């Protein structure tokens, strides 16, 4: 029988929080102040009147990049939107302008007119020394709720996924820290409280988290974002060659080689100035193979995707050494990478 004089139970003292708990709390309280909530609006034509109406498109996360009000998020968070709003951790909301975007890296930069008392930028780390098993934290706004923290580890490195629009995104960090809808564009943080990635996708047939999430590594972010701010787009270092894996497959198979067969060399390009040789057709319809690029600075490559990925590690103007197969011989050829940067006048 339950008595009417029942009392609440006595609370048991728990003692101090563990050191790792205190460290996690400190990271969340500090970094979350630099994380933002992004909502986007798109214009649609009403079916009967054909008048334009604004509808809510979606939401996502982002983070403060610098003191100038630049905000980094995913490309897919803002793609197709006519305008966006950014809400800070203190609930102040600002209209945002799209400064630049790179679909191939799933990165975009917005800018808000932040006042003098703006939030601090997230500290930047590195991704080149990440190790599978190290602890990570994901901060964002899942399902449009307030800021949340999920924890996990680096599950794998150098992953490649294909986004919903068919774009291949390479060199991703895989983590088991929960990345749910709304976390996209938020930061992946290491145990020192530094940015090591931008959360970009989950691998799930239902859209809910199932133990596999992906982040764009910070080394990629730190290379791409400055170009998006300066030029509005990402400009790859380039050789100035034309190559096609499908068109070259038969020639490479016959020669018993792998690499990138140079089909054509653009006039005046870095490849042209360095003396790369293009594939030629003889008067009788035969094929004289051009140079076959097999390595860059000693890093082996098997196809055009490998070449593009390797060149991502360099800047326009850098000199690289191409390992070539030319007419039955191998040689090294120095090339200064090109790329036309837009004028800023």
CSV table of C-alpha atoms in Angstrom, one decimal:
chain,number,residue,atom,x,y,z
A,1,UNK,CA,0.0,0.0,0.0
A,2,UNK,CA,1.3,3.5,-1.0
A,3,UNK,CA,1.3,6.0,1.9
A,4,UNK,CA,0.3,9.6,1.4
A,5,UNK,CA,3.3,10.7,3.3
A,6,UNK,CA,5.9,9.3,0.7
A,7,UNK,CA,9.0,11.5,0.4
A,8,UNK,CA,11.5,11.9,-2.5
A,9,UNK,CA,14.5,9.7,-2.2
A,10,UNK,CA,17.8,11.1,-0.9
A,11,UNK,CA,20.2,12.2,-3.6
A,12,UNK,CA,23.5,10.3,-3.6
A,13,UNK,CA,26.5,12.7,-4.0
A,14,UNK,CA,28.4,11.8,-7.2
A,15,UNK,CA,31.7,13.6,-6.6
A,16,UNK,CA,33.8,15.4,-9.2
A,17,UNK,CA,33.4,14.9,-12.9
A,18,UNK,CA,36.1,12.8,-14.5
A,19,UNK,CA,39.0,14.6,-16.2
A,20,UNK,CA,37.9,13.5,-19.7
A,21,UNK,CA,34.4,14.7,-19.0
A,22,UNK,CA,35.6,18.1,-18.0
A,23,UNK,CA,37.8,18.3,-21.1
A,24,UNK,CA,34.8,17.4,-23.3
A,25,UNK,CA,32.6,20.0,-21.6
A,26,UNK,CA,35.3,22.7,-22.0
A,27,UNK,CA,35.7,21.9,-25.7
A,28,UNK,CA,31.9,22.1,-26.3
A,29,UNK,CA,31.4,25.3,-24.4
A,30,UNK,CA,34.3,27.0,-26.2
A,31,UNK,CA,33.8,25.8,-29.8
A,32,UNK,CA,30.0,26.0,-29.8
A,33,UNK,CA,30.2,29.8,-29.5
A,34,UNK,CA,31.8,29.8,-33.0
A,35,UNK,CA,29.2,27.4,-34.5
A,36,UNK,CA,26.2,28.9,-36.4
A,37,UNK,CA,22.8,27.7,-37.5
A,38,UNK,CA,22.1,28.3,-41.2
A,39,UNK,CA,18.6,28.4,-42.8
A,40,UNK,CA,18.0,28.9,-46.5
A,41,UNK,CA,15.2,30.3,-48.6
A,42,UNK,CA,14.5,29.6,-52.3
A,43,UNK,CA,12.1,31.2,-54.8
A,44,UNK,CA,9.5,29.0,-56.5
A,45,UNK,CA,6.9,29.9,-59.1
A,46,UNK,CA,3.3,29.3,-58.0
A,47,UNK,CA,1.6,26.9,-60.4
A,48,UNK,CA,-1.5,29.0,-61.2
A,49,UNK,CA,-0.4,32.6,-60.9
A,50,UNK,CA,3.3,32.1,-61.8
A,51,UNK,CA,4.1,34.6,-59.1
A,52,UNK,CA,7.3,34.0,-57.2
A,53,UNK,CA,7.0,32.9,-53.6
A,54,UNK,CA,9.7,32.3,-51.0
A,55,UNK,CA,9.8,28.9,-49.3
A,56,UNK,CA,12.1,27.5,-46.7
A,57,UNK,CA,14.6,25.3,-48.4
A,58,UNK,CA,16.6,23.7,-45.6
A,59,UNK,CA,18.9,24.1,-42.7
A,60,UNK,CA,22.5,23.3,-41.7
A,61,UNK,CA,25.4,24.2,-39.6
A,62,UNK,CA,28.5,26.3,-40.2
A,63,UNK,CA,31.3,27.9,-38.2
A,64,UNK,CA,33.0,31.3,-38.0
A,65,UNK,CA,36.2,31.2,-40.1
A,66,UNK,CA,37.7,34.7,-39.3
A,67,UNK,CA,37.1,38.1,-37.7
A,68,UNK,CA,35.7,39.4,-41.0
A,69,UNK,CA,32.5,37.5,-40.7
A,70,UNK,CA,33.2,34.7,-43.1
A,71,UNK,CA,31.2,31.5,-42.3
A,72,UNK,CA,32.2,28.1,-43.7
A,73,UNK,CA,29.6,25.5,-44.4
A,74,UNK,CA,28.8,22.8,-47.0
A,75,UNK,CA,28.0,23.5,-50.6
A,76,UNK,CA,24.9,21.3,-50.5
A,77,UNK,CA,23.6,23.4,-47.5
A,78,UNK,CA,23.3,26.5,-49.6
A,79,UNK,CA,23.0,25.1,-53.2
A,80,UNK,CA,20.0,26.4,-55.0
A,81,UNK,CA,19.1,28.9,-52.3
A,82,UNK,CA,18.2,32.5,-53.2
A,83,UNK,CA,19.2,33.7,-49.7
A,84,UNK,CA,20.4,32.5,-46.4
A,85,UNK,CA,20.3,33.5,-42.7
A,86,UNK,CA,22.9,32.8,-40.1
A,87,UNK,CA,22.0,32.6,-36.4
A,88,UNK,CA,24.8,32.9,-33.9
A,89,UNK,CA,25.1,31.1,-30.6
A,90,UNK,CA,23.7,34.1,-28.8
A,91,UNK,CA,20.6,34.0,-31.0
A,92,UNK,CA,21.5,37.1,-33.1
A,93,UNK,CA,20.5,36.5,-36.7
A,94,UNK,CA,22.0,38.1,-39.8
A,95,UNK,CA,21.4,38.0,-43.6
A,96,UNK,CA,24.2,36.2,-45.3
A,97,UNK,CA,25.8,36.7,-48.7
A,98,UNK,CA,27.3,33.8,-50.6
A,99,UNK,CA,31.0,34.6,-51.2
A,100,UNK,CA,32.1,31.5,-53.0
A,101,UNK,CA,31.5,27.7,-53.4
A,102,UNK,CA,33.3,24.6,-54.6
A,103,UNK,CA,30.9,21.7,-55.4
A,104,UNK,CA,33.7,19.2,-55.8
A,105,UNK,CA,34.8,19.8,-52.2
A,106,UNK,CA,31.3,20.4,-50.8
A,107,UNK,CA,32.4,23.7,-49.3
A,108,UNK,CA,30.9,27.1,-49.4
A,109,UNK,CA,31.7,30.5,-47.7
A,110,UNK,CA,29.0,33.0,-46.5
A,111,UNK,CA,29.6,36.4,-45.1
A,112,UNK,CA,27.6,38.2,-42.4
A,113,UNK,CA,27.9,41.8,-41.3
A,114,UNK,CA,29.1,40.9,-37.8
A,115,UNK,CA,29.6,43.7,-35.3
A,116,UNK,CA,32.7,44.3,-33.3
A,117,UNK,CA,31.6,41.9,-30.6
A,118,UNK,CA,31.4,38.9,-33.0
A,119,UNK,CA,32.2,35.3,-32.1
A,120,UNK,CA,35.8,34.1,-32.2
A,121,UNK,CA,36.9,31.9,-35.1
A,122,UNK,CA,37.4,28.2,-34.6
A,123,UNK,CA,41.0,27.2,-34.0
A,124,UNK,CA,42.5,25.4,-37.0
A,125,UNK,CA,44.3,22.1,-36.7
A,126,UNK,CA,45.8,19.7,-39.3
A,127,UNK,CA,44.5,16.5,-40.9
A,128,UNK,CA,47.8,15.1,-42.3
A,129,UNK,CA,48.7,13.6,-38.9
A,130,UNK,CA,45.3,12.1,-38.0
A,131,UNK,CA,45.3,8.5,-36.8
A,132,UNK,CA,42.5,6.0,-36.9
A,133,UNK,CA,41.2,5.6,-33.3
A,134,UNK,CA,41.8,9.2,-32.1
A,135,UNK,CA,38.9,10.9,-30.4
A,136,UNK,CA,36.8,13.5,-32.2
A,137,UNK,CA,33.8,15.7,-31.6
A,138,UNK,CA,31.0,16.8,-34.0
A,139,UNK,CA,29.1,20.0,-33.2
A,140,UNK,CA,26.0,21.2,-35.0
A,141,UNK,CA,22.3,21.6,-35.1
A,142,UNK,CA,20.8,18.2,-35.9
A,143,UNK,CA,17.1,18.4,-37.0
A,144,UNK,CA,17.1,22.1,-36.5
A,145,UNK,CA,17.5,21.8,-32.7
A,146,UNK,CA,19.8,23.8,-30.5
A,147,UNK,CA,23.6,23.1,-30.6
A,148,UNK,CA,24.5,19.5,-29.7
A,149,UNK,CA,27.7,17.5,-29.3
A,150,UNK,CA,28.4,14.0,-30.4
A,151,UNK,CA,31.6,12.1,-29.8
A,152,UNK,CA,33.4,9.3,-31.5
A,153,UNK,CA,36.7,8.4,-33.1
A,154,UNK,CA,38.3,8.6,-36.5
A,155,UNK,CA,37.2,5.4,-38.1
A,156,UNK,CA,39.1,5.6,-41.4
A,157,UNK,CA,41.0,8.0,-43.6
A,158,UNK,CA,41.1,8.9,-47.3
A,159,UNK,CA,37.6,7.8,-48.1
A,160,UNK,CA,35.7,8.6,-51.3
A,161,UNK,CA,32.0,9.1,-51.6
A,162,UNK,CA,29.6,10.2,-54.3
A,163,UNK,CA,27.2,12.9,-53.3
A,164,UNK,CA,23.5,13.0,-54.1
A,165,UNK,CA,24.2,15.1,-57.2
A,166,UNK,CA,26.7,12.6,-58.5
A,167,UNK,CA,29.8,14.6,-57.5
A,168,UNK,CA,32.7,12.5,-56.3
A,169,UNK,CA,34.3,13.8,-53.1
A,170,UNK,CA,37.6,12.3,-52.2
A,171,UNK,CA,40.0,12.2,-49.2
A,172,UNK,CA,37.3,12.3,-46.6
A,173,UNK,CA,37.6,11.5,-42.9
A,174,UNK,CA,35.3,8.7,-41.8
A,175,UNK,CA,34.0,8.9,-38.2
A,176,UNK,CA,31.5,7.2,-36.0
A,177,UNK,CA,30.6,10.5,-34.3
A,178,UNK,CA,26.9,10.9,-35.1
A,179,UNK,CA,26.4,13.3,-38.0
A,180,UNK,CA,22.6,13.7,-38.5
A,181,UNK,CA,20.7,16.0,-40.8
A,182,UNK,CA,21.4,19.5,-39.7
A,183,UNK,CA,25.0,18.7,-38.7
A,184,UNK,CA,26.2,19.3,-42.3
A,185,UNK,CA,28.7,22.1,-42.4
A,186,UNK,CA,29.5,21.9,-38.8
A,187,UNK,CA,33.0,21.4,-37.4
A,188,UNK,CA,34.7,18.1,-36.6
A,189,UNK,CA,37.0,18.9,-33.6
A,190,UNK,CA,40.0,17.0,-32.1
A,191,UNK,CA,40.7,16.6,-28.4
A,192,UNK,CA,42.7,19.9,-28.5
A,193,UNK,CA,39.6,21.8,-29.5
A,194,UNK,CA,40.9,22.4,-33.1
A,195,UNK,CA,39.1,22.1,-36.4
A,196,UNK,CA,40.1,18.9,-38.2
A,197,UNK,CA,37.2,18.6,-40.6
A,198,UNK,CA,33.9,19.9,-41.9
A,199,UNK,CA,31.0,17.4,-41.5
A,200,UNK,CA,29.6,16.7,-44.9
A,201,UNK,CA,27.5,13.5,-45.1
A,202,UNK,CA,26.2,10.4,-43.5
A,203,UNK,CA,26.0,6.9,-45.1
A,204,UNK,CA,22.5,5.7,-44.5
A,205,UNK,CA,19.7,4.3,-46.6
A,206,UNK,CA,17.1,6.0,-44.3
A,207,UNK,CA,18.8,9.4,-43.8
A,208,UNK,CA,19.4,8.7,-40.1
A,209,UNK,CA,22.8,8.1,-38.6
A,210,UNK,CA,23.9,4.5,-38.8
A,211,UNK,CA,27.5,4.7,-37.5
A,212,UNK,CA,29.3,6.1,-40.6
A,213,UNK,CA,29.8,9.8,-41.2
A,214,UNK,CA,32.2,11.8,-43.3
A,215,UNK,CA,34.1,15.1,-43.0
A,216,UNK,CA,36.1,17.2,-45.4
A,217,UNK,CA,39.7,17.2,-43.9
A,218,UNK,CA,40.9,20.6,-42.6
A,219,UNK,CA,44.0,20.6,-44.9
A,220,UNK,CA,41.6,20.7,-47.8
A,221,UNK,CA,39.4,23.3,-46.1
A,222,UNK,CA,42.4,25.5,-45.4
A,223,UNK,CA,43.5,25.4,-49.0
A,224,UNK,CA,40.1,25.8,-50.7
A,225,UNK,CA,38.4,28.4,-48.4
A,226,UNK,CA,41.0,31.2,-48.9
A,227,UNK,CA,40.5,30.9,-52.7
A,228,UNK,CA,36.7,31.0,-52.3
A,229,UNK,CA,37.0,34.2,-50.2
A,230,UNK,CA,39.5,35.8,-52.7
A,231,UNK,CA,38.0,34.7,-56.0
A,232,UNK,CA,34.6,33.2,-55.4
A,233,UNK,CA,35.7,29.8,-56.7
A,234,UNK,CA,38.4,27.2,-56.4
A,235,UNK,CA,41.1,27.2,-59.1
A,236,UNK,CA,43.1,24.0,-59.5
A,237,UNK,CA,46.8,23.8,-60.2
A,238,UNK,CA,47.0,22.5,-63.8
A,239,UNK,CA,49.4,21.1,-66.3
A,240,UNK,CA,47.5,22.0,-69.4
A,241,UNK,CA,47.0,18.5,-70.9
A,242,UNK,CA,44.0,16.7,-72.2
A,243,UNK,CA,43.6,13.1,-71.2
A,244,UNK,CA,40.8,10.5,-71.2
A,245,UNK,CA,41.0,7.2,-69.4
A,246,UNK,CA,38.5,5.5,-71.6
A,247,UNK,CA,40.1,6.7,-74.8
A,248,UNK,CA,43.6,5.7,-73.5
A,249,UNK,CA,42.8,2.3,-72.1
A,250,UNK,CA,43.5,0.3,-75.3
A,251,UNK,CA,46.9,2.0,-75.9
A,252,UNK,CA,48.0,1.5,-72.3
A,253,UNK,CA,46.9,-2.1,-72.3
A,254,UNK,CA,48.8,-2.8,-75.4
A,255,UNK,CA,52.0,-1.2,-73.9
A,256,UNK,CA,51.4,-3.0,-70.6
A,257,UNK,CA,51.6,0.3,-68.7
A,258,UNK,CA,49.5,2.3,-66.3
A,259,UNK,CA,49.3,6.1,-65.9
A,260,UNK,CA,47.9,9.0,-67.8
A,261,UNK,CA,48.4,9.1,-71.6
A,262,UNK,CA,48.8,12.7,-72.8
A,263,UNK,CA,46.4,13.0,-75.8
A,264,UNK,CA,46.8,16.7,-76.4
A,265,UNK,CA,48.9,19.5,-75.0
A,266,UNK,CA,47.4,23.0,-74.7
A,267,UNK,CA,49.4,25.6,-76.5
A,268,UNK,CA,51.3,27.9,-74.1
A,269,UNK,CA,50.4,25.8,-71.1
A,270,UNK,CA,52.9,24.6,-68.4
A,271,UNK,CA,53.0,21.2,-70.1
A,272,UNK,CA,53.8,22.9,-73.5
A,273,UNK,CA,56.6,25.0,-72.0
A,274,UNK,CA,58.0,21.9,-70.3
A,275,UNK,CA,58.0,19.9,-73.5
A,276,UNK,CA,55.4,17.2,-72.9
A,277,UNK,CA,54.6,15.3,-76.0
A,278,UNK,CA,51.0,14.6,-77.2
A,279,UNK,CA,49.7,11.5,-78.9
A,280,UNK,CA,49.8,11.6,-82.7
A,281,UNK,CA,47.9,9.9,-85.5
A,282,UNK,CA,50.0,8.7,-88.5
A,283,UNK,CA,48.9,9.2,-92.1
A,284,UNK,CA,47.9,5.6,-92.2
A,285,UNK,CA,45.7,5.9,-89.2
A,286,UNK,CA,48.1,4.5,-86.6
A,287,UNK,CA,48.7,5.9,-83.2
A,288,UNK,CA,52.0,7.2,-81.9
A,289,UNK,CA,51.6,7.3,-78.1
A,290,UNK,CA,52.6,10.6,-76.4
A,291,UNK,CA,54.1,10.8,-72.9
A,292,UNK,CA,52.5,8.7,-70.2
A,293,UNK,CA,52.6,10.4,-66.8
A,294,UNK,CA,53.3,7.7,-64.2
A,295,UNK,CA,54.2,9.7,-61.1
A,296,UNK,CA,54.3,13.2,-59.6
A,297,UNK,CA,57.2,13.8,-57.2
A,298,UNK,CA,57.6,10.1,-56.9
A,299,UNK,CA,53.9,9.4,-56.1
A,300,UNK,CA,52.6,6.8,-58.4
A,301,UNK,CA,49.3,7.3,-60.3
A,302,UNK,CA,47.1,5.0,-62.4
A,303,UNK,CA,44.5,7.3,-63.9
A,304,UNK,CA,43.4,10.9,-64.4
A,305,UNK,CA,41.6,10.9,-61.0
A,306,UNK,CA,44.9,10.0,-59.3
A,307,UNK,CA,46.7,12.9,-61.1
A,308,UNK,CA,44.0,15.4,-60.2
A,309,UNK,CA,44.1,14.3,-56.6
A,310,UNK,CA,47.9,14.5,-56.3
A,311,UNK,CA,48.0,18.0,-57.9
A,312,UNK,CA,45.5,19.1,-55.2
A,313,UNK,CA,48.4,19.1,-52.7
A,314,UNK,CA,50.3,21.8,-54.7
A,315,UNK,CA,49.8,25.5,-55.3
A,316,UNK,CA,49.8,27.4,-58.6
A,317,UNK,CA,53.4,28.1,-59.4
A,318,UNK,CA,54.9,25.1,-57.6
A,319,UNK,CA,57.4,23.0,-59.5
A,320,UNK,CA,56.8,19.3,-59.7
A,321,UNK,CA,58.7,16.5,-61.2
A,322,UNK,CA,56.7,14.3,-63.6
A,323,UNK,CA,57.8,10.6,-64.0
A,324,UNK,CA,57.2,9.9,-67.7
A,325,UNK,CA,57.3,6.9,-70.1
A,326,UNK,CA,58.3,8.3,-73.5
A,327,UNK,CA,59.0,6.0,-76.4
A,328,UNK,CA,60.1,3.1,-74.3
A,329,UNK,CA,62.2,5.1,-71.9
A,330,UNK,CA,61.5,6.6,-68.5
A,331,UNK,CA,62.5,10.1,-67.5
A,332,UNK,CA,61.8,12.9,-65.0
A,333,UNK,CA,60.5,16.2,-66.4
A,334,UNK,CA,60.2,19.3,-64.2
A,335,UNK,CA,57.0,21.4,-64.7
A,336,UNK,CA,55.8,24.6,-63.0
A,337,UNK,CA,52.1,24.3,-62.3
A,338,UNK,CA,49.8,26.9,-63.8
A,339,UNK,CA,46.3,28.2,-63.3
A,340,UNK,CA,44.7,31.5,-64.2
A,341,UNK,CA,43.7,33.4,-61.1
A,342,UNK,CA,41.0,36.0,-61.7
A,343,UNK,CA,42.1,39.6,-61.6
A,344,UNK,CA,40.9,41.6,-58.6
A,345,UNK,CA,40.8,45.1,-60.1
